[in-house]
Amino acid sequence: MGTPNDLAVLHAIFNPNVPFGDFDEQNRDNTEVELDSVSDFSPALLEQVQTLEKRGVEAAESGELETALQRFNEAIILLPDWASAYNNRAQVLRLQGDVIGAVRDLDQALELSGGKGLVGCQALVQRGLILLLQGNHKAARKDLQNAAQEGSAYAKQLLIQLNPYAALCNSMLRDMMQKLQEPNSKSC
């Protein structure tokens, strides 16, 4: 078994489109913030809100966007300081074409979560994707970098895709390693 550095190098060679060093052993658990903030709410109320969120997600997955929106609205009314409900509602609003409303909810989720933990990370990625679609690459990159710092492998992957030089470098490294492993193979 190799050292963590050896494993990271091998991972980079065989997974050139994934940021260097980003593999399961190095991903952080980002649930600490949510676990800490749960204690701020009554358990019964929190359970009710999480049930509404679950039903909202199920409705959205089955294409019932209006029902999903209603469930997330109910959750926000019951617990207006619960960032997750805003994050989920933002997804539904975006699917309905209300990008302004989605960004507003993502901003609220980020304010409530401090941009930390799983919800903060998801909100940063979602807002970063919206900003990319709007052509605001500088702001998108900032959100994705913050999400990557929080441990989002997906944000790291998007950042690589936005940086063609990093992807090219990883590809060249993979090709070089393949040639070392198969010295007699012909390649261009």
mmCIF file of C-alpha atoms in Angstrom:
data_model
loop_
_atom_site.group_PDB
_atom_site.id
_atom_site.type_symbol
_atom_site.label_atom_id
_atom_site.label_comp_id
_atom_site.label_asym_id
_atom_site.label_seq_id
_atom_site.Cartn_x
_atom_site.Cartn_y
_atom_site.Cartn_z
ATOM 1 C CA MET A 1 0.000 0.000 0.000
ATOM 2 C CA GLY A 2 1.373 3.410 -0.951
ATOM 3 C CA THR A 3 1.487 6.658 0.946
ATOM 4 C CA PRO A 4 -1.386 9.143 0.612
ATOM 5 C CA ASN A 5 0.781 11.152 -1.801
ATOM 6 C CA ASP A 6 1.400 8.061 -3.950
ATOM 7 C CA LEU A 7 -2.323 7.354 -4.065
ATOM 8 C CA ALA A 8 -3.060 10.971 -5.021
ATOM 9 C CA VAL A 9 -0.545 10.853 -7.903
ATOM 10 C CA LEU A 10 -1.960 7.570 -9.212
ATOM 11 C CA HIS A 11 -5.476 8.932 -8.932
ATOM 12 C CA ALA A 12 -4.478 12.027 -10.946
ATOM 13 C CA ILE A 13 -2.936 9.872 -13.664
ATOM 14 C CA PHE A 14 -5.891 7.554 -14.097
ATOM 15 C CA ASN A 15 -8.569 10.225 -13.572
ATOM 16 C CA PRO A 16 -7.272 13.212 -15.532
ATOM 17 C CA ASN A 17 -10.525 15.180 -15.458
ATOM 18 C CA VAL A 18 -10.782 15.107 -11.680
ATOM 19 C CA PRO A 19 -8.814 17.719 -9.753
ATOM 20 C CA PHE A 20 -5.503 16.526 -8.348
ATOM 21 C CA GLY A 21 -5.853 15.093 -4.862
ATOM 22 C CA ASP A 22 -9.655 14.847 -5.022
ATOM 23 C CA PHE A 23 -10.573 11.308 -4.139
ATOM 24 C CA ASP A 24 -12.719 9.700 -1.484
ATOM 25 C CA GLU A 25 -10.026 9.441 1.172
ATOM 26 C CA GLN A 26 -9.464 13.198 1.024
ATOM 27 C CA ASN A 27 -13.068 14.418 0.841
ATOM 28 C CA ARG A 28 -14.169 16.020 4.088
ATOM 29 C CA ASP A 29 -17.435 15.364 5.835
ATOM 30 C CA ASN A 30 -19.333 18.644 5.621
ATOM 31 C CA THR A 31 -22.232 17.847 7.897
ATOM 32 C CA GLU A 32 -20.782 19.409 11.057
ATOM 33 C CA VAL A 33 -22.485 22.769 10.485
ATOM 34 C CA GLU A 34 -25.886 21.175 9.941
ATOM 35 C CA LEU A 35 -25.489 18.995 13.025
ATOM 36 C CA ASP A 36 -24.528 22.007 15.130
ATOM 37 C CA SER A 37 -27.376 24.154 13.806
ATOM 38 C CA VAL A 38 -29.970 21.417 14.410
ATOM 39 C CA SER A 39 -29.667 22.015 18.144
ATOM 40 C CA ASP A 40 -30.987 25.555 17.583
ATOM 41 C CA PHE A 41 -34.434 24.225 16.588
ATOM 42 C CA SER A 42 -37.048 22.207 18.433
ATOM 43 C CA PRO A 43 -36.803 18.542 17.432
ATOM 44 C CA ALA A 44 -40.533 18.268 16.661
ATOM 45 C CA LEU A 45 -40.504 21.338 14.433
ATOM 46 C CA LEU A 46 -37.326 20.217 12.711
ATOM 47 C CA GLU A 47 -38.815 16.783 12.023
ATOM 48 C CA GLN A 48 -41.931 18.400 10.541
ATOM 49 C CA VAL A 49 -39.844 20.671 8.297
ATOM 50 C CA GLN A 50 -37.628 17.817 7.134
ATOM 51 C CA THR A 51 -40.723 15.752 6.318
ATOM 52 C CA LEU A 52 -42.072 18.634 4.233
ATOM 53 C CA GLU A 53 -38.728 18.907 2.459
ATOM 54 C CA LYS A 54 -38.678 15.180 1.751
ATOM 55 C CA ARG A 55 -42.186 15.371 0.278
ATOM 56 C CA GLY A 56 -41.160 18.408 -1.737
ATOM 57 C CA VAL A 57 -38.157 16.596 -3.177
ATOM 58 C CA GLU A 58 -40.318 13.572 -4.019
ATOM 59 C CA ALA A 59 -42.871 15.819 -5.742
ATOM 60 C CA ALA A 60 -40.141 17.587 -7.740
ATOM 61 C CA GLU A 61 -38.618 14.266 -8.793
ATOM 62 C CA SER A 62 -41.991 13.135 -10.097
ATOM 63 C CA GLY A 63 -42.459 16.381 -12.031
ATOM 64 C CA GLU A 64 -45.024 17.929 -9.692
ATOM 65 C CA LEU A 65 -43.233 21.261 -9.371
ATOM 66 C CA GLU A 66 -46.190 23.223 -7.963
ATOM 67 C CA THR A 67 -46.665 20.672 -5.192
ATOM 68 C CA ALA A 68 -42.938 20.708 -4.479
ATOM 69 C CA LEU A 69 -42.971 24.500 -4.297
ATOM 70 C CA GLN A 70 -45.881 24.384 -1.842
ATOM 71 C CA ARG A 71 -44.046 21.920 0.425
ATOM 72 C CA PHE A 72 -40.891 24.055 0.474
ATOM 73 C CA ASN A 73 -42.936 27.205 1.105
ATOM 74 C CA GLU A 74 -44.611 25.463 4.071
ATOM 75 C CA ALA A 75 -41.209 24.409 5.419
ATOM 76 C CA ILE A 76 -39.906 27.986 5.156
ATOM 77 C CA ILE A 77 -42.977 29.382 6.918
ATOM 78 C CA LEU A 78 -42.518 26.899 9.768
ATOM 79 C CA LEU A 79 -38.768 27.387 10.093
ATOM 80 C CA PRO A 80 -37.564 30.512 8.250
ATOM 81 C CA ASP A 81 -33.976 30.077 9.482
ATOM 82 C CA TRP A 82 -33.548 26.583 7.976
ATOM 83 C CA ALA A 83 -31.172 27.025 5.009
ATOM 84 C CA SER A 84 -31.945 23.662 3.422
ATOM 85 C CA ALA A 85 -35.539 24.636 2.587
ATOM 86 C CA TYR A 86 -34.358 27.716 0.662
ATOM 87 C CA ASN A 87 -31.785 25.637 -1.185
ATOM 88 C CA ASN A 88 -34.421 23.087 -2.205
ATOM 89 C CA ARG A 89 -36.951 25.733 -3.188
ATOM 90 C CA ALA A 90 -34.283 27.387 -5.346
ATOM 91 C CA GLN A 91 -33.984 24.211 -7.394
ATOM 92 C CA VAL A 92 -37.720 24.151 -8.060
ATOM 93 C CA LEU A 93 -37.796 27.851 -8.923
ATOM 94 C CA ARG A 94 -34.940 27.334 -11.370
ATOM 95 C CA LEU A 95 -36.768 24.416 -12.970
ATOM 96 C CA GLN A 96 -39.808 26.666 -13.363
ATOM 97 C CA GLY A 97 -37.666 29.305 -15.072
ATOM 98 C CA ASP A 98 -37.638 31.761 -12.144
ATOM 99 C CA VAL A 99 -33.882 32.317 -12.089
ATOM 100 C CA ILE A 100 -34.168 35.564 -10.109
ATOM 101 C CA GLY A 101 -36.210 33.816 -7.410
ATOM 102 C CA ALA A 102 -33.777 30.900 -7.397
ATOM 103 C CA VAL A 103 -30.783 33.193 -6.896
ATOM 104 C CA ARG A 104 -32.632 35.052 -4.146
ATOM 105 C CA ASP A 105 -33.257 31.760 -2.320
ATOM 106 C CA LEU A 106 -29.670 30.620 -2.834
ATOM 107 C CA ASP A 107 -28.450 33.919 -1.406
ATOM 108 C CA GLN A 108 -30.690 33.328 1.629
ATOM 109 C CA ALA A 109 -29.444 29.754 2.031
ATOM 110 C CA LEU A 110 -25.873 31.040 1.902
ATOM 111 C CA GLU A 111 -26.579 33.754 4.436
ATOM 112 C CA LEU A 112 -28.180 31.271 6.844
ATOM 113 C CA SER A 113 -25.514 28.596 6.375
ATOM 114 C CA GLY A 114 -22.598 30.981 6.206
ATOM 115 C CA GLY A 115 -21.633 29.176 3.011
ATOM 116 C CA LYS A 116 -20.492 26.259 5.157
ATOM 117 C CA GLY A 117 -21.481 22.635 5.436
ATOM 118 C CA LEU A 118 -23.449 20.574 2.989
ATOM 119 C CA VAL A 119 -26.238 23.115 2.401
ATOM 120 C CA GLY A 120 -23.807 26.000 1.944
ATOM 121 C CA CYS A 121 -21.749 23.915 -0.433
ATOM 122 C CA GLN A 122 -24.798 22.927 -2.491
ATOM 123 C CA ALA A 123 -26.024 26.524 -2.632
ATOM 124 C CA LEU A 124 -22.612 27.729 -3.808
ATOM 125 C CA VAL A 125 -22.531 25.114 -6.574
ATOM 126 C CA GLN A 126 -26.088 25.890 -7.692
ATOM 127 C CA ARG A 127 -25.481 29.632 -7.746
ATOM 128 C CA GLY A 128 -22.169 29.066 -9.528
ATOM 129 C CA LEU A 129 -23.937 27.064 -12.241
ATOM 130 C CA ILE A 130 -26.571 29.770 -12.700
ATOM 131 C CA LEU A 131 -23.848 32.414 -12.931
ATOM 132 C CA LEU A 132 -22.031 30.304 -15.539
ATOM 133 C CA LEU A 133 -25.192 30.075 -17.622
ATOM 134 C CA GLN A 134 -25.584 33.837 -17.336
ATOM 135 C CA GLY A 135 -22.031 34.329 -18.600
ATOM 136 C CA ASN A 136 -20.695 35.722 -15.308
ATOM 137 C CA HIS A 137 -17.628 33.474 -15.209
ATOM 138 C CA LYS A 138 -15.727 35.497 -12.597
ATOM 139 C CA ALA A 139 -18.518 35.301 -9.990
ATOM 140 C CA ALA A 140 -19.222 31.660 -10.922
ATOM 141 C CA ARG A 141 -15.585 30.744 -10.433
ATOM 142 C CA LYS A 142 -15.597 32.415 -6.998
ATOM 143 C CA ASP A 143 -18.660 30.429 -5.871
ATOM 144 C CA LEU A 144 -17.229 27.189 -7.232
ATOM 145 C CA GLN A 145 -13.874 27.831 -5.556
ATOM 146 C CA ASN A 146 -15.639 28.407 -2.237
ATOM 147 C CA ALA A 147 -17.635 25.201 -2.715
ATOM 148 C CA ALA A 148 -14.447 23.327 -3.595
ATOM 149 C CA GLN A 149 -12.829 24.609 -0.416
ATOM 150 C CA GLU A 150 -15.810 23.215 1.480
ATOM 151 C CA GLY A 151 -15.075 19.819 -0.049
ATOM 152 C CA SER A 152 -17.310 19.658 -3.130
ATOM 153 C CA ALA A 153 -15.734 17.250 -5.601
ATOM 154 C CA TYR A 154 -18.258 18.390 -8.212
ATOM 155 C CA ALA A 155 -17.195 22.041 -7.815
ATOM 156 C CA LYS A 156 -13.562 20.995 -8.189
ATOM 157 C CA GLN A 157 -14.436 19.117 -11.356
ATOM 158 C CA LEU A 158 -16.246 22.147 -12.767
ATOM 159 C CA LEU A 159 -13.264 24.359 -12.001
ATOM 160 C CA ILE A 160 -11.038 21.975 -13.963
ATOM 161 C CA GLN A 161 -13.447 22.150 -16.887
ATOM 162 C CA LEU A 162 -13.246 25.934 -16.736
ATOM 163 C CA ASN A 163 -9.459 25.710 -16.845
ATOM 164 C CA PRO A 164 -8.497 24.036 -20.122
ATOM 165 C CA TYR A 165 -4.773 24.166 -19.273
ATOM 166 C CA ALA A 166 -5.211 21.979 -16.187
ATOM 167 C CA ALA A 167 -7.215 19.415 -18.146
ATOM 168 C CA LEU A 168 -4.597 19.399 -20.913
ATOM 169 C CA CYS A 169 -1.793 18.934 -18.388
ATOM 170 C CA ASN A 170 -3.593 16.013 -16.725
ATOM 171 C CA SER A 171 -4.247 14.438 -20.128
ATOM 172 C CA MET A 172 -0.583 14.769 -21.122
ATOM 173 C CA LEU A 173 0.494 13.202 -17.827
ATOM 174 C CA ARG A 174 -1.886 10.272 -18.370
ATOM 175 C CA ASP A 175 -0.575 9.762 -21.916
ATOM 176 C CA MET A 176 3.018 9.814 -20.666
ATOM 177 C CA MET A 177 2.257 7.235 -17.963
ATOM 178 C CA GLN A 178 0.476 5.033 -20.503
ATOM 179 C CA LYS A 179 3.540 5.144 -22.774
ATOM 180 C CA LEU A 180 5.750 4.171 -19.833
ATOM 181 C CA GLN A 181 3.470 1.228 -19.070
ATOM 182 C CA GLU A 182 3.276 0.138 -22.725
ATOM 183 C CA PRO A 183 6.610 1.186 -24.286
ATOM 184 C CA ASN A 184 6.094 -0.753 -27.533
ATOM 185 C CA SER A 185 2.646 0.631 -28.346
ATOM 186 C CA LYS A 186 2.314 3.029 -31.253
ATOM 187 C CA SER A 187 0.595 6.291 -30.589
ATOM 188 C CA CYS A 188 0.634 9.705 -32.161
#
